[in-house]
Amino acid sequence: MQPVLPATAATPLYGTASTRRIEAAMQAVLPQHTLMRRAGLATARLALALTPHAILVWIATGPGNNGGDGWEAAFHLQTAGKNVRVTPLPAPGDLPPDALDARQRALAAGVTLVEHAPPLQPGDLAIDALLGIGATRAPSGLLAERILQLNTCGCTVLSVDLPSGLCADTGRLLGDTAVRASHTLSLLTLKPGLFTAQGRDHAGVVFFDGLGQQTAELPDARLIGLDSCHSAAPNHSAHKGSQGDTLVVGGAHGMSGAALLAARAALAAGSGRVYVSLLDEPTRDVDSLRPELMLRPTGWPESKQTLERCTVVVGCGGGDAVAAALPRLLSSATRLVVDADALNAVGQDSMLRQLLQARSAKGLATVLTPHPLETARLLGCSVSDVQASRLTAATQLAEQMGAIVVLKGSGTVVATPKAIDAAPWINGTGNAALATAGTGDVLAGWLAGLWAVQSGEQDRGVSTAALALQVSKAAVCLHGLAADRAGIHPLRAGELVEMMLAAANRAT
């Protein structure tokens, strides 16, 4: 059994309702108790692989089927020679039939029933089998105490299906606390909440066992695979004019560095020519390390032909000055990446919002790259609302604006209007090393540069929207992959550009 991340190819994710339908379909054709016995066996096998020398295994079980999976795992671990102790939560009524069967099997095998968590050593194992996908309320009382005990037990913690206290659909915490597992075994389906919002922090290393399921159920979301980073090498006859042009508009007073980072990223992504149109006179020599960048005078009047030819990224370090440039760009740019201050300007000006919304009907492609605060401003809600349901927020914004949306953060979400792609994508690469100034500018610039390079694909039957989605997935995946491979915390944005180039060359 291998960790799910990094995902090598697109991987389907199923929320609570879909998972219940898949489970019901399997239960209808399998003999009684089969599914839970498979789940318990899979858990026990992973437990033995993770901690083969554990002296003591403590399992905290809940009153439902997730607890039944824990009891079934206890049976197999006990028969494998482990010293297994189980602390159950009091059931409000009778256990479900499968869970009751598993409990009886475990106790008959000699599993010890204890009222409190035993003292555990670093080499031991604790298994969280408290809550499953059906949990909707904040943990409280004895349940909250059990979660605290798991979080302070001082040994490896394996969560069954998902960490107790985490929402399977969204990755938000149901209350103030949730199990912070070192490993999670997702059963039957992979859940979206394991990979976005607070899911990555609480799930640890995620494993998956499908328990033999085969389903035609459409996924609720998908993980972006590393294969999205692969791109064909350019033809030997390629030249700068055939590799696409990128125009970066940004860099208001005191913020030229943001525009230059985006431009350097576009250049590293392969764009043949990168123009930089700063919104203010630079206060120092412009990027002497990258003289390949072509600086345009402040206020350079981009022609309609230029905007139709170039892939444009606007907003990086744009300040308030970017608002004046937006009407022309929103009206005429064939391919437009809207980032940072340009997003804030759209959020504050109804005329700019209308121009943005009109782009898709004119056949103009747009990618928005907001962080949660910018998303909240555009949707007219709070940041906590966005983070409580990142998939929903990204999809709503994509529908409202008629654009691809790249909602940045832990588990970056790439969403499209539903007419383009029915389910959003979650990126599984990246880490907190990216939490530094300028890394978002690098992402926007790389996305634009890659889009410029690949814009010729439209001549070979690839739609504008499909290409925008393709380069968005590739950019966010590579952005995170470079940080994963860097081994540097924090990672400075200028270094990130070169690490993305190295990662791209390895992926090709």
Short mmCIF file of C-alpha atoms in Angstrom, two decimals:
data_model
loop_
_atom_site.label_atom_id
_atom_site.label_comp_id
_atom_site.label_asym_id
_atom_site.label_seq_id
_atom_site.Cartn_x
_atom_site.Cartn_y
_atom_site.Cartn_z
CA MET A 1 0.00 0.00 0.00
CA GLN A 2 1.48 3.32 -1.12
CA PRO A 3 0.67 6.87 0.06
CA VAL A 4 -1.87 8.65 -2.11
CA LEU A 5 0.32 11.76 -2.47
CA PRO A 6 1.90 12.68 -4.70
CA ALA A 7 -0.81 11.46 -7.08
CA THR A 8 0.73 10.35 -10.36
CA ALA A 9 -2.52 10.70 -12.32
CA ALA A 10 -5.97 12.22 -11.87
CA THR A 11 -7.64 10.58 -8.88
CA PRO A 12 -11.41 10.66 -8.14
CA LEU A 13 -12.66 11.98 -4.80
CA TYR A 14 -16.09 11.31 -3.34
CA GLY A 15 -17.97 13.23 -0.68
CA THR A 16 -20.25 11.83 1.99
CA ALA A 17 -23.41 11.43 -0.12
CA SER A 18 -21.58 9.74 -3.00
CA THR A 19 -19.69 7.47 -0.63
CA ARG A 20 -22.94 6.37 1.00
CA ARG A 21 -24.42 5.49 -2.38
CA ILE A 22 -21.33 3.47 -3.30
CA GLU A 23 -21.40 1.72 0.07
CA ALA A 24 -25.09 0.87 -0.24
CA ALA A 25 -24.57 -0.58 -3.70
CA MET A 26 -21.78 -2.82 -2.41
CA GLN A 27 -23.71 -3.90 0.68
CA ALA A 28 -26.57 -5.00 -1.57
CA VAL A 29 -24.45 -7.58 -3.38
CA LEU A 30 -21.92 -8.66 -0.73
CA PRO A 31 -22.51 -11.17 2.08
CA GLN A 32 -23.27 -9.68 5.50
CA HIS A 33 -20.28 -8.20 7.38
CA THR A 34 -18.00 -8.47 4.32
CA LEU A 35 -17.33 -4.77 3.84
CA MET A 36 -16.47 -4.10 7.49
CA ARG A 37 -14.25 -7.16 7.65
CA ARG A 38 -12.36 -5.94 4.62
CA ALA A 39 -12.01 -2.50 6.21
CA GLY A 40 -10.74 -3.90 9.49
CA LEU A 41 -8.25 -6.18 7.76
CA ALA A 42 -6.93 -3.32 5.63
CA THR A 43 -6.51 -1.18 8.76
CA ALA A 44 -4.68 -3.94 10.61
CA ARG A 45 -2.33 -4.58 7.69
CA LEU A 46 -1.40 -0.92 7.45
CA ALA A 47 -0.97 -0.73 11.23
CA LEU A 48 1.48 -3.63 11.16
CA ALA A 49 3.38 -2.07 8.26
CA LEU A 50 3.64 1.31 9.98
CA THR A 51 4.63 0.04 13.44
CA PRO A 52 5.81 -3.57 13.11
CA HIS A 53 7.55 -3.48 16.49
CA ALA A 54 4.78 -1.86 18.51
CA ILE A 55 4.38 -3.49 21.92
CA LEU A 56 0.98 -1.98 22.61
CA VAL A 57 -1.87 -0.94 20.30
CA TRP A 58 -4.57 1.29 21.72
CA ILE A 59 -7.79 1.73 19.72
CA ALA A 60 -10.36 4.40 20.54
CA THR A 61 -13.68 3.35 19.03
CA GLY A 62 -16.90 5.23 18.48
CA PRO A 63 -20.51 4.05 18.56
CA GLY A 64 -20.98 3.62 14.80
CA ASN A 65 -19.51 1.77 11.86
CA ASN A 66 -16.21 3.63 12.09
CA GLY A 67 -15.90 2.15 15.57
CA GLY A 68 -16.81 -1.22 14.06
CA ASP A 69 -13.86 -0.90 11.67
CA GLY A 70 -11.70 -0.31 14.73
CA TRP A 71 -13.05 -3.40 16.48
CA GLU A 72 -12.41 -5.49 13.36
CA ALA A 73 -8.85 -4.15 13.18
CA ALA A 74 -8.44 -5.05 16.87
CA PHE A 75 -9.42 -8.64 16.09
CA HIS A 76 -6.78 -8.99 13.39
CA LEU A 77 -4.05 -7.25 15.40
CA GLN A 78 -4.76 -9.43 18.43
CA THR A 79 -4.57 -12.61 16.34
CA ALA A 80 -1.29 -11.30 14.90
CA GLY A 81 0.17 -11.35 18.41
CA LYS A 82 -0.18 -7.71 19.42
CA ASN A 83 -1.27 -6.50 22.86
CA VAL A 84 -4.47 -4.69 21.88
CA ARG A 85 -6.58 -2.54 24.16
CA VAL A 86 -9.81 -0.88 23.13
CA THR A 87 -11.52 2.08 24.77
CA PRO A 88 -15.06 2.42 23.37
CA LEU A 89 -17.33 5.41 23.58
CA PRO A 90 -20.66 4.53 25.19
CA ALA A 91 -23.18 3.77 22.46
CA PRO A 92 -26.48 5.68 22.69
CA GLY A 93 -28.27 2.49 21.66
CA ASP A 94 -27.44 -0.83 20.07
CA LEU A 95 -24.37 -0.95 17.86
CA PRO A 96 -25.02 -1.38 14.13
CA PRO A 97 -25.09 -5.11 13.27
CA ASP A 98 -21.71 -5.13 11.52
CA ALA A 99 -20.06 -3.22 14.37
CA LEU A 100 -21.61 -5.52 16.98
CA ASP A 101 -20.30 -8.56 15.11
CA ALA A 102 -16.81 -7.03 14.97
CA ARG A 103 -16.87 -6.23 18.70
CA GLN A 104 -17.84 -9.76 19.61
CA ARG A 105 -15.08 -11.21 17.39
CA ALA A 106 -12.45 -8.93 18.95
CA LEU A 107 -13.43 -9.72 22.54
CA ALA A 108 -13.54 -13.45 21.76
CA ALA A 109 -9.98 -13.18 20.39
CA GLY A 110 -8.76 -11.78 23.70
CA VAL A 111 -8.75 -8.03 23.08
CA THR A 112 -8.65 -6.14 26.38
CA LEU A 113 -11.40 -3.63 27.13
CA VAL A 114 -10.16 -0.56 29.07
CA GLU A 115 -11.90 2.58 30.29
CA HIS A 116 -8.97 4.96 29.80
CA ALA A 117 -6.09 5.41 27.38
CA PRO A 118 -3.13 3.28 28.52
CA PRO A 119 0.38 4.75 28.80
CA LEU A 120 1.97 4.53 25.35
CA GLN A 121 5.60 4.60 24.25
CA PRO A 122 6.91 6.29 21.08
CA GLY A 123 7.09 2.94 19.30
CA ASP A 124 3.49 2.00 20.08
CA LEU A 125 0.40 2.71 18.00
CA ALA A 126 -2.89 4.49 18.63
CA ILE A 127 -5.81 4.02 16.24
CA ASP A 128 -8.55 6.62 15.89
CA ALA A 129 -11.83 4.84 15.06
CA LEU A 130 -14.13 7.35 16.73
CA LEU A 131 -16.05 9.14 13.98
CA GLY A 132 -16.69 8.43 10.31
CA ILE A 133 -18.11 10.42 7.44
CA GLY A 134 -21.48 10.79 9.15
CA ALA A 135 -20.18 13.21 11.79
CA THR A 136 -21.68 16.69 11.47
CA ARG A 137 -21.42 18.20 14.97
CA ALA A 138 -18.54 19.58 16.97
CA PRO A 139 -16.96 16.95 19.24
CA SER A 140 -17.78 17.52 22.90
CA GLY A 141 -17.69 15.79 26.26
CA LEU A 142 -16.08 12.37 26.35
CA LEU A 143 -15.54 12.40 22.59
CA ALA A 144 -13.50 15.59 22.82
CA GLU A 145 -11.50 14.04 25.66
CA ARG A 146 -10.70 11.01 23.52
CA ILE A 147 -9.50 13.27 20.71
CA LEU A 148 -7.25 15.12 23.15
CA GLN A 149 -5.85 11.80 24.39
CA LEU A 150 -5.06 10.73 20.83
CA ASN A 151 -3.37 14.06 20.11
CA THR A 152 -1.18 13.80 23.21
CA CYS A 153 -0.44 10.07 23.30
CA GLY A 154 3.14 10.50 22.08
CA CYS A 155 3.15 7.72 19.47
CA THR A 156 2.07 7.07 15.88
CA VAL A 157 -1.63 7.80 15.34
CA LEU A 158 -3.56 6.09 12.53
CA SER A 159 -7.01 7.43 11.71
CA VAL A 160 -9.56 5.09 10.14
CA ASP A 161 -11.23 6.66 7.08
CA LEU A 162 -10.60 10.25 8.22
CA PRO A 163 -9.43 12.04 11.37
CA SER A 164 -12.27 12.34 13.86
CA GLY A 165 -13.57 15.89 13.98
CA LEU A 166 -12.70 16.67 10.34
CA CYS A 167 -15.41 17.23 7.70
CA ALA A 168 -15.03 14.65 4.93
CA ASP A 169 -16.44 16.98 2.28
CA THR A 170 -14.66 20.26 3.01
CA GLY A 171 -11.60 19.68 5.20
CA ARG A 172 -12.88 22.10 7.85
CA LEU A 173 -12.91 21.23 11.52
CA LEU A 174 -16.36 20.45 12.86
CA GLY A 175 -15.50 22.21 16.10
CA ASP A 176 -12.46 23.43 17.98
CA THR A 177 -10.62 20.14 17.88
CA ALA A 178 -9.92 17.17 15.63
CA VAL A 179 -7.50 14.28 15.65
CA ARG A 180 -4.10 15.24 14.24
CA ALA A 181 -3.11 11.89 12.77
CA SER A 182 0.30 10.92 11.53
CA HIS A 183 -1.40 8.61 9.00
CA THR A 184 -4.94 8.15 7.66
CA LEU A 185 -6.35 5.13 5.84
CA SER A 186 -9.26 6.28 3.68
CA LEU A 187 -11.60 3.37 3.01
CA LEU A 188 -13.88 2.64 0.06
CA THR A 189 -13.41 6.16 -1.39
CA LEU A 190 -10.98 9.04 -1.08
CA LYS A 191 -12.62 12.05 0.54
CA PRO A 192 -12.04 15.64 -0.66
CA GLY A 193 -11.64 16.97 2.88
CA LEU A 194 -8.41 15.02 3.34
CA PHE A 195 -6.65 17.21 0.80
CA THR A 196 -7.78 20.81 1.28
CA ALA A 197 -8.34 23.40 4.03
CA GLN A 198 -7.18 21.82 7.31
CA GLY A 199 -7.28 18.30 5.97
CA ARG A 200 -3.61 18.03 5.08
CA ASP A 201 -2.54 19.13 8.57
CA HIS A 202 -4.82 16.65 10.33
CA ALA A 203 -4.69 13.64 8.01
CA GLY A 204 -0.92 13.27 7.83
CA VAL A 205 0.16 10.73 5.23
CA VAL A 206 -2.95 9.42 3.45
CA PHE A 207 -3.34 5.82 2.27
CA PHE A 208 -6.28 4.32 0.41
CA ASP A 209 -7.99 0.94 0.17
CA GLY A 210 -11.03 0.74 -2.12
CA LEU A 211 -12.21 -2.54 -0.49
CA GLY A 212 -12.81 -3.98 -3.93
CA GLN A 213 -15.29 -1.34 -5.05
CA GLN A 214 -15.90 -0.56 -8.70
CA THR A 215 -18.27 2.31 -9.32
CA ALA A 216 -19.71 4.35 -12.13
CA GLU A 217 -20.47 7.16 -9.66
CA LEU A 218 -19.19 10.49 -10.94
CA PRO A 219 -16.60 12.04 -8.60
CA ASP A 220 -17.32 15.15 -6.58
CA ALA A 221 -13.75 16.37 -7.11
CA ARG A 222 -10.43 15.06 -8.38
CA LEU A 223 -6.81 15.22 -7.33
CA ILE A 224 -4.48 16.74 -9.89
CA GLY A 225 -1.89 14.18 -10.99
CA LEU A 226 1.79 14.78 -11.62
CA ASP A 227 1.15 13.80 -15.22
CA SER A 228 -0.41 17.25 -15.67
CA CYS A 229 3.12 18.68 -15.46
CA HIS A 230 4.32 16.70 -18.47
CA SER A 231 4.64 18.64 -21.71
CA ALA A 232 6.06 17.75 -25.07
CA ALA A 233 9.46 19.17 -25.96
CA PRO A 234 9.29 21.99 -28.52
CA ASN A 235 10.06 21.24 -32.12
CA HIS A 236 13.68 21.56 -33.15
CA SER A 237 12.66 24.37 -35.47
CA ALA A 238 11.07 26.40 -32.65
CA HIS A 239 12.09 30.03 -32.20
CA LYS A 240 11.12 32.81 -29.84
CA GLY A 241 8.30 33.90 -32.11
CA SER A 242 6.72 30.45 -32.02
CA GLN A 243 6.84 30.11 -28.21
CA GLY A 244 4.21 32.71 -27.40
CA ASP A 245 4.43 36.21 -25.97
CA THR A 246 3.55 37.20 -22.40
CA LEU A 247 2.72 40.68 -21.16
CA VAL A 248 2.95 41.47 -17.44
CA VAL A 249 1.04 44.56 -16.29
CA GLY A 250 1.65 45.53 -12.67
CA GLY A 251 4.29 46.98 -10.39
CA ALA A 252 2.80 50.15 -8.95
CA HIS A 253 4.94 52.48 -6.84
CA GLY A 254 7.18 50.48 -4.52
CA MET A 255 5.91 47.13 -5.84
CA SER A 256 7.79 46.58 -9.09
CA GLY A 257 9.31 43.41 -7.63
CA ALA A 258 5.97 41.57 -7.83
CA ALA A 259 5.63 42.26 -11.55
CA LEU A 260 9.25 41.28 -12.16
CA LEU A 261 8.82 37.99 -10.31
CA ALA A 262 5.81 37.19 -12.49
CA ALA A 263 7.78 38.10 -15.60
CA ARG A 264 10.76 35.96 -14.61
CA ALA A 265 8.39 33.04 -14.00
CA ALA A 266 6.77 33.50 -17.42
CA LEU A 267 10.21 33.49 -19.00
CA ALA A 268 11.21 30.30 -17.15
CA ALA A 269 7.93 28.65 -18.20
CA GLY A 270 9.13 28.96 -21.79
CA SER A 271 7.44 32.07 -23.16
CA GLY A 272 9.44 33.26 -26.16
CA ARG A 273 9.17 36.95 -25.31
CA VAL A 274 8.10 38.56 -22.04
CA TYR A 275 7.12 42.21 -21.92
CA VAL A 276 6.88 44.11 -18.63
CA SER A 277 4.62 47.14 -18.46
CA LEU A 278 5.13 48.74 -15.05
CA LEU A 279 2.44 50.99 -13.66
CA ASP A 280 5.00 53.38 -12.22
CA GLU A 281 8.58 54.40 -12.96
CA PRO A 282 10.93 51.86 -11.35
CA THR A 283 12.85 53.12 -8.32
CA ARG A 284 15.91 51.04 -9.25
CA ASP A 285 17.43 49.25 -12.19
CA VAL A 286 14.93 46.74 -13.49
CA ASP A 287 15.94 43.12 -12.90
CA SER A 288 19.55 43.22 -13.98
CA LEU A 289 19.64 39.47 -13.32
CA ARG A 290 17.16 38.92 -16.16
CA PRO A 291 18.03 41.33 -18.98
CA GLU A 292 15.96 39.09 -21.29
CA LEU A 293 12.84 40.79 -19.98
CA MET A 294 11.62 43.61 -22.22
CA LEU A 295 10.62 46.70 -20.28
CA ARG A 296 8.01 48.98 -21.76
CA PRO A 297 7.81 52.65 -20.76
CA THR A 298 5.33 53.50 -18.05
CA GLY A 299 1.89 53.89 -19.52
CA TRP A 300 2.86 52.15 -22.74
CA PRO A 301 -0.35 52.05 -24.78
CA GLU A 302 -0.79 48.40 -25.62
CA SER A 303 -2.42 48.03 -29.01
CA LYS A 304 -5.40 45.80 -29.59
CA GLN A 305 -3.18 43.58 -31.74
CA THR A 306 -0.70 43.17 -28.88
CA LEU A 307 -3.44 42.22 -26.44
CA GLU A 308 -4.84 39.69 -28.88
CA ARG A 309 -1.39 38.16 -29.46
CA CYS A 310 -0.03 38.09 -25.91
CA THR A 311 -1.08 36.13 -22.87
CA VAL A 312 -1.55 38.88 -20.27
CA VAL A 313 -1.11 38.67 -16.51
CA VAL A 314 -2.34 41.69 -14.60
CA GLY A 315 -2.35 42.72 -10.96
CA CYS A 316 0.97 41.56 -9.51
CA GLY A 317 1.95 44.52 -7.30
CA GLY A 318 -0.70 46.56 -9.07
CA GLY A 319 -1.84 48.68 -6.13
CA ASP A 320 -4.62 51.16 -6.80
CA ALA A 321 -3.07 52.11 -10.14
CA VAL A 322 -4.04 48.83 -11.81
CA ALA A 323 -7.72 49.80 -11.95
CA ALA A 324 -7.06 52.25 -14.79
CA ALA A 325 -5.46 49.54 -16.93
CA LEU A 326 -8.22 46.97 -16.43
CA PRO A 327 -11.00 48.21 -18.77
CA ARG A 328 -8.77 47.86 -21.83
CA LEU A 329 -7.31 44.53 -20.72
CA LEU A 330 -10.65 43.00 -19.77
CA SER A 331 -12.17 44.11 -23.07
CA SER A 332 -9.41 43.05 -25.45
CA ALA A 333 -6.94 40.50 -24.00
CA THR A 334 -7.49 37.11 -25.62
CA ARG A 335 -5.93 35.22 -22.71
CA LEU A 336 -5.92 36.95 -19.34
CA VAL A 337 -4.64 35.94 -15.89
CA VAL A 338 -6.11 38.22 -13.19
CA ASP A 339 -4.20 38.26 -9.91
CA ALA A 340 -3.80 40.16 -6.64
CA ASP A 341 -4.71 43.87 -6.78
CA ALA A 342 -6.52 43.44 -10.09
CA LEU A 343 -8.91 41.03 -8.32
CA ASN A 344 -9.46 43.57 -5.56
CA ALA A 345 -10.20 46.27 -8.13
CA VAL A 346 -12.81 44.03 -9.78
CA GLY A 347 -14.35 43.36 -6.39
CA GLN A 348 -14.75 47.09 -5.74
CA ASP A 349 -16.01 48.23 -9.15
CA SER A 350 -19.25 46.92 -10.67
CA MET A 351 -18.25 48.11 -14.15
CA LEU A 352 -15.04 46.06 -14.04
CA ARG A 353 -17.01 43.09 -12.77
CA GLN A 354 -19.38 43.35 -15.74
CA LEU A 355 -16.45 43.55 -18.16
CA LEU A 356 -14.96 40.43 -16.60
CA GLN A 357 -18.25 38.54 -16.74
CA ALA A 358 -18.72 39.49 -20.40
CA ARG A 359 -15.42 37.95 -21.49
CA SER A 360 -16.58 34.34 -21.82
CA ALA A 361 -19.47 35.31 -24.13
CA LYS A 362 -16.93 37.09 -26.38
CA GLY A 363 -14.75 33.98 -26.56
CA LEU A 364 -12.04 35.49 -24.34
CA ALA A 365 -10.46 33.17 -21.79
CA THR A 366 -9.79 34.18 -18.19
CA VAL A 367 -8.04 32.63 -15.21
CA LEU A 368 -8.48 34.17 -11.76
CA THR A 369 -5.86 33.37 -9.09
CA PRO A 370 -7.28 34.61 -5.77
CA HIS A 371 -6.27 33.74 -2.24
CA PRO A 372 -9.11 33.25 0.29
CA LEU A 373 -9.41 36.94 1.21
CA GLU A 374 -9.64 38.02 -2.42
CA THR A 375 -12.19 35.27 -3.03
CA ALA A 376 -14.26 36.50 -0.09
CA ARG A 377 -14.24 40.06 -1.46
CA LEU A 378 -15.40 38.88 -4.87
CA LEU A 379 -18.16 36.69 -3.42
CA GLY A 380 -19.23 39.21 -0.79
CA CYS A 381 -18.70 36.84 2.13
CA SER A 382 -16.14 36.25 4.90
CA VAL A 383 -12.82 34.44 4.67
CA SER A 384 -14.15 31.88 7.16
CA ASP A 385 -17.07 31.21 4.78
CA VAL A 386 -14.63 30.55 1.94
CA GLN A 387 -12.39 28.31 4.03
CA ALA A 388 -15.38 26.39 5.41
CA SER A 389 -16.15 25.10 1.90
CA ARG A 390 -13.33 25.85 -0.50
CA LEU A 391 -14.67 23.66 -3.31
CA THR A 392 -18.04 25.39 -3.21
CA ALA A 393 -16.51 28.87 -3.03
CA ALA A 394 -14.22 28.27 -6.00
CA THR A 395 -17.03 26.79 -8.09
CA GLN A 396 -19.41 29.64 -7.24
CA LEU A 397 -16.83 32.23 -8.24
CA ALA A 398 -16.09 30.38 -11.49
CA GLU A 399 -19.80 30.33 -12.33
CA GLN A 400 -20.31 34.01 -11.47
CA MET A 401 -17.32 35.23 -13.47
CA GLY A 402 -17.35 32.72 -16.33
CA ALA A 403 -13.68 32.00 -15.64
CA ILE A 404 -11.27 29.36 -14.43
CA VAL A 405 -10.62 29.96 -10.72
CA VAL A 406 -7.44 28.96 -8.92
CA LEU A 407 -8.26 29.31 -5.22
CA LYS A 408 -4.88 29.28 -3.53
CA GLY A 409 -4.09 27.76 -0.14
CA SER A 410 -3.53 24.35 1.36
CA GLY A 411 -5.00 22.09 -1.28
CA THR A 412 -5.33 24.72 -4.01
CA VAL A 413 -8.66 24.30 -5.81
CA VAL A 414 -8.99 24.70 -9.58
CA ALA A 415 -12.64 25.18 -10.56
CA THR A 416 -14.42 25.98 -13.80
CA PRO A 417 -17.95 26.88 -14.81
CA LYS A 418 -19.90 23.61 -14.78
CA ALA A 419 -20.44 23.78 -18.53
CA ILE A 420 -16.68 23.28 -18.93
CA ASP A 421 -15.93 20.71 -16.22
CA ALA A 422 -18.45 19.29 -13.75
CA ALA A 423 -16.11 18.67 -10.81
CA PRO A 424 -13.34 20.84 -9.35
CA TRP A 425 -9.73 19.77 -8.96
CA ILE A 426 -7.58 19.77 -5.82
CA ASN A 427 -3.82 20.11 -5.92
CA GLY A 428 -1.94 17.71 -3.66
CA THR A 429 1.53 19.23 -3.97
CA GLY A 430 3.05 22.07 -1.95
CA ASN A 431 3.77 22.93 1.66
CA ALA A 432 4.17 25.84 4.06
CA ALA A 433 7.50 26.80 2.48
CA LEU A 434 5.37 28.72 -0.04
CA ALA A 435 4.01 31.01 2.69
CA THR A 436 6.30 33.88 1.68
CA ALA A 437 5.89 37.12 -0.24
CA GLY A 438 5.94 36.78 -4.00
CA THR A 439 5.19 33.09 -4.44
CA GLY A 440 1.71 33.93 -5.70
CA ASP A 441 3.22 36.30 -8.28
CA VAL A 442 5.44 33.46 -9.44
CA LEU A 443 2.42 31.18 -9.85
CA ALA A 444 0.49 33.77 -11.88
CA GLY A 445 3.48 34.48 -14.10
CA TRP A 446 4.28 30.82 -14.70
CA LEU A 447 0.66 30.08 -15.54
CA ALA A 448 0.62 32.94 -18.07
CA GLY A 449 3.94 31.94 -19.61
CA LEU A 450 2.90 28.31 -19.95
CA TRP A 451 -0.40 29.41 -21.46
CA ALA A 452 1.48 31.54 -23.99
CA VAL A 453 3.67 28.61 -25.00
CA GLN A 454 0.76 26.23 -25.38
CA SER A 455 -1.66 28.63 -27.03
CA GLY A 456 -0.74 27.08 -30.38
CA GLU A 457 -2.60 23.96 -29.20
CA GLN A 458 -5.85 25.75 -30.01
CA ASP A 459 -4.97 25.37 -33.67
CA ARG A 460 -4.99 21.59 -33.18
CA GLY A 461 -8.51 21.24 -31.85
CA VAL A 462 -8.03 22.13 -28.16
CA SER A 463 -10.67 24.60 -26.98
CA THR A 464 -9.71 27.85 -25.31
CA ALA A 465 -11.38 26.84 -22.04
CA ALA A 466 -9.84 23.35 -22.03
CA LEU A 467 -6.38 24.81 -22.57
CA ALA A 468 -6.89 27.34 -19.77
CA LEU A 469 -7.85 24.51 -17.41
CA GLN A 470 -4.92 22.40 -18.57
CA VAL A 471 -2.29 25.08 -17.93
CA SER A 472 -3.89 26.06 -14.60
CA LYS A 473 -3.60 22.49 -13.30
CA ALA A 474 -0.06 22.18 -14.60
CA ALA A 475 1.05 25.45 -13.02
CA VAL A 476 -0.35 24.81 -9.54
CA CYS A 477 0.96 21.23 -9.51
CA LEU A 478 4.46 22.26 -10.56
CA HIS A 479 4.44 25.24 -8.18
CA GLY A 480 3.82 22.92 -5.24
CA LEU A 481 6.09 20.17 -6.54
CA ALA A 482 9.03 22.57 -6.67
CA ALA A 483 8.43 23.48 -3.02
CA ASP A 484 8.16 19.81 -2.03
CA ARG A 485 11.50 19.06 -3.65
CA ALA A 486 13.26 22.21 -2.46
CA GLY A 487 13.70 21.23 1.17
CA ILE A 488 13.96 24.92 2.07
CA HIS A 489 11.76 26.65 4.66
CA PRO A 490 10.90 29.40 3.99
CA LEU A 491 11.32 29.40 0.21
CA ARG A 492 12.05 32.80 -1.33
CA ALA A 493 10.07 33.58 -4.44
CA GLY A 494 13.09 34.31 -6.62
CA GLU A 495 14.50 30.89 -5.82
CA LEU A 496 11.12 29.30 -6.48
CA VAL A 497 11.28 30.33 -10.14
CA GLU A 498 14.50 28.38 -10.68
CA MET A 499 13.21 25.39 -8.72
CA MET A 500 10.05 25.29 -10.85
CA LEU A 501 12.24 25.31 -13.96
CA ALA A 502 14.27 22.40 -12.58
CA ALA A 503 11.09 20.48 -11.67
CA ALA A 504 9.61 21.12 -15.11
CA ASN A 505 12.72 19.78 -16.81
CA ARG A 506 12.56 16.63 -14.69
CA ALA A 507 8.88 16.15 -15.54
CA THR A 508 9.36 16.53 -19.30
#
